[in-house]
Amino acid sequence: MSVVLPFEQPIAELSQRVRDLRALAHGDARYAAELRRLEEKVASLARELFRDLSPWQRVQLSRHPRRPFFHDYLERIFDDFIELHGDRTFGDDAAIVAGLARYPRGPTGRPVMVIGHQKGRGTKEAVRRTFGMPNPEGYRKARRLMELADRFGRPVITFIDTPGAYPGLGAEERGQSEAIGQCLLVMSKLRVPVVACVVGEGGSGGALALGVANRVLALEHVWYSVISPEACASILWKDGSQAEKAASVLKPTAQMALELGVIDQIVEEPPGGAHQDWDAAARRLDSALREALASLEGLTEEELVDDRYRRFRSLGAVRA
Amino acid sequence: MSWNERIRPETDASEKRSAGKGVFRKCDGCGETLTAESFARNFEVCPQCGQHHRLSADGWRRLLLDGATFTEWDRHLEPADPLQFTDGRSYPERIAAAQRNTSAQEAIEIGRASMDGVAIAYGAFLFSFMGGSMGSVVGEKIARLFERATTERLPVVLLQASGGARMQEGILSLMQMAKTVAALGRLRDARLAFVSVCLHPTTGGVAASFALLGDVNIAEPKALVGFAGPRVIETTIRQKLPEGFQRAEFLLEHGMIDRVVSRLQMKNEIATVLRHLR
Ligand SMILES: [Zn+2]
């Protein structure tokens, strides 16, 4: 699948040349210098082009069909993942994947609970996973497994990538509101370290339901806000096609979230965005995640709960 | 999730009360034309068919609170403009207009009151203030309501009427969902009751945070209570929604609320619950 956004065209072309040359060179030392020169050129071009991306361009990158999804990170930075299914009430929601794993990889790894929104690649899988939009069962599964992690003292690591909770008839019948509210409540009380990573779309309450963490990381090209630019546009101007304009007033970028204290750190993406190099994106996220967990080392259960409470308690813009 | 997803505007009868006696109004339920005063006397419930029309904050205090009064907390809190949001009209202008029209500072009032002799921490959304939307101030006041109730060992009665989170404060509005629910967690740990009352409408970020986490969830007849707006759902599933979808009776049938309670029985029922959980 080759999808190239208009503004990333020059990078895509150059990256393709790098890949062609690499294949041709087959590790031949004579091409090494030329390869390195080209790679540096890609990086500097990407830096230049991406320096002043508009909020809407970042939204588009966050939804790039070639962007790594939760599972792509899971494969690269966790060991021994075993997926656990079901909400024990009604069903299993494939839009949220969760289970036990070891983190980080290698001898220092320890058991953790990892939970994330999962989008599908290709139409069939995308539909099966309702485009990463969870039903109540997804949130109830997440809540069940967070409670399990709490009982066994396992840190919780979440990956956020959803356009929002699924707006459906069944979802309402089965209590979408309550399911999200309970997730927020349970997460706020976990007696273990919790780190959330926004890796793609952070769509509203459906995203926040996995986001009540001690540390919140976000990749560089994500959106995280109370409403999508499209929905915002359709409310403001009765016209969903004005999403670009809506993004410019809504400012749903990682940069704005950092300024407002909503996230703690922006994780830089590889040149041209995470979709250009999944391995490099995973490595960068991995190292930020390790640091975030290390910063919570040594806190007691009570301190962890307090730390999270104070973090969210302080968010807001109020004039007294 | 946002506050002004099309919700059919309903006449705020009590606000027109100032127009004086002798003004006639048509009931939204049966279509009968009656004097505004006869609606007002009955707390905006139609004396003919029982249709519930919107009741003002002042009307709710008169209906529920002993002496029709409370000691208000944190009235002085006002919103800021973290995103410098504008859609042709700036957010501060919209706030100023809402303050002029409602003579309130923000979309919620909180305080200490007494209900049938039981001391409570009381909160009520003002739907007339930007659709009762929850931004930083509303979130802050709800967090303070739960926290102060915890410290002063009071049960909480909270009346919701809100389209959801306030778009104009962007992600900070979203964060109020986590902040308020965490504060509710402390109230629960202290084993104090939370009676959640869902008025028309209770949707989006308010529904998906504390509104359905009451120890007892109550809704008014026919109140719209749900996560996603009906229009959004219809667009997504491309089919017409069934009659009564997301109404209080639908929620009762699906196990999401404990009781559908008529406004005229509300004080009695809440007080009974509070006494049982004291
Ligand atoms: Zn009537």
GROMACS .gro file of C-alpha atoms and ligand atoms in nm, chain B residues 27 29-31 46 48-51, ligand 1:
model
   10
  347CYS     CA    1  -4.700   2.264   2.619
  349GLY     CA    2  -4.607   1.749   2.515
  350CYS     CA    3  -4.981   1.785   2.461
  351GLY     CA    4  -4.981   2.115   2.275
  366CYS     CA    5  -4.751   2.042   3.240
  368GLN     CA    6  -5.244   1.841   3.174
  369CYS     CA    7  -5.001   1.576   3.047
  370GLY     CA    8  -4.701   1.576   3.284
  371GLN     CA    9  -4.449   1.691   3.022
  599ZN      ZN   10  -4.896   1.904   2.831
   0.00000   0.00000   0.00000
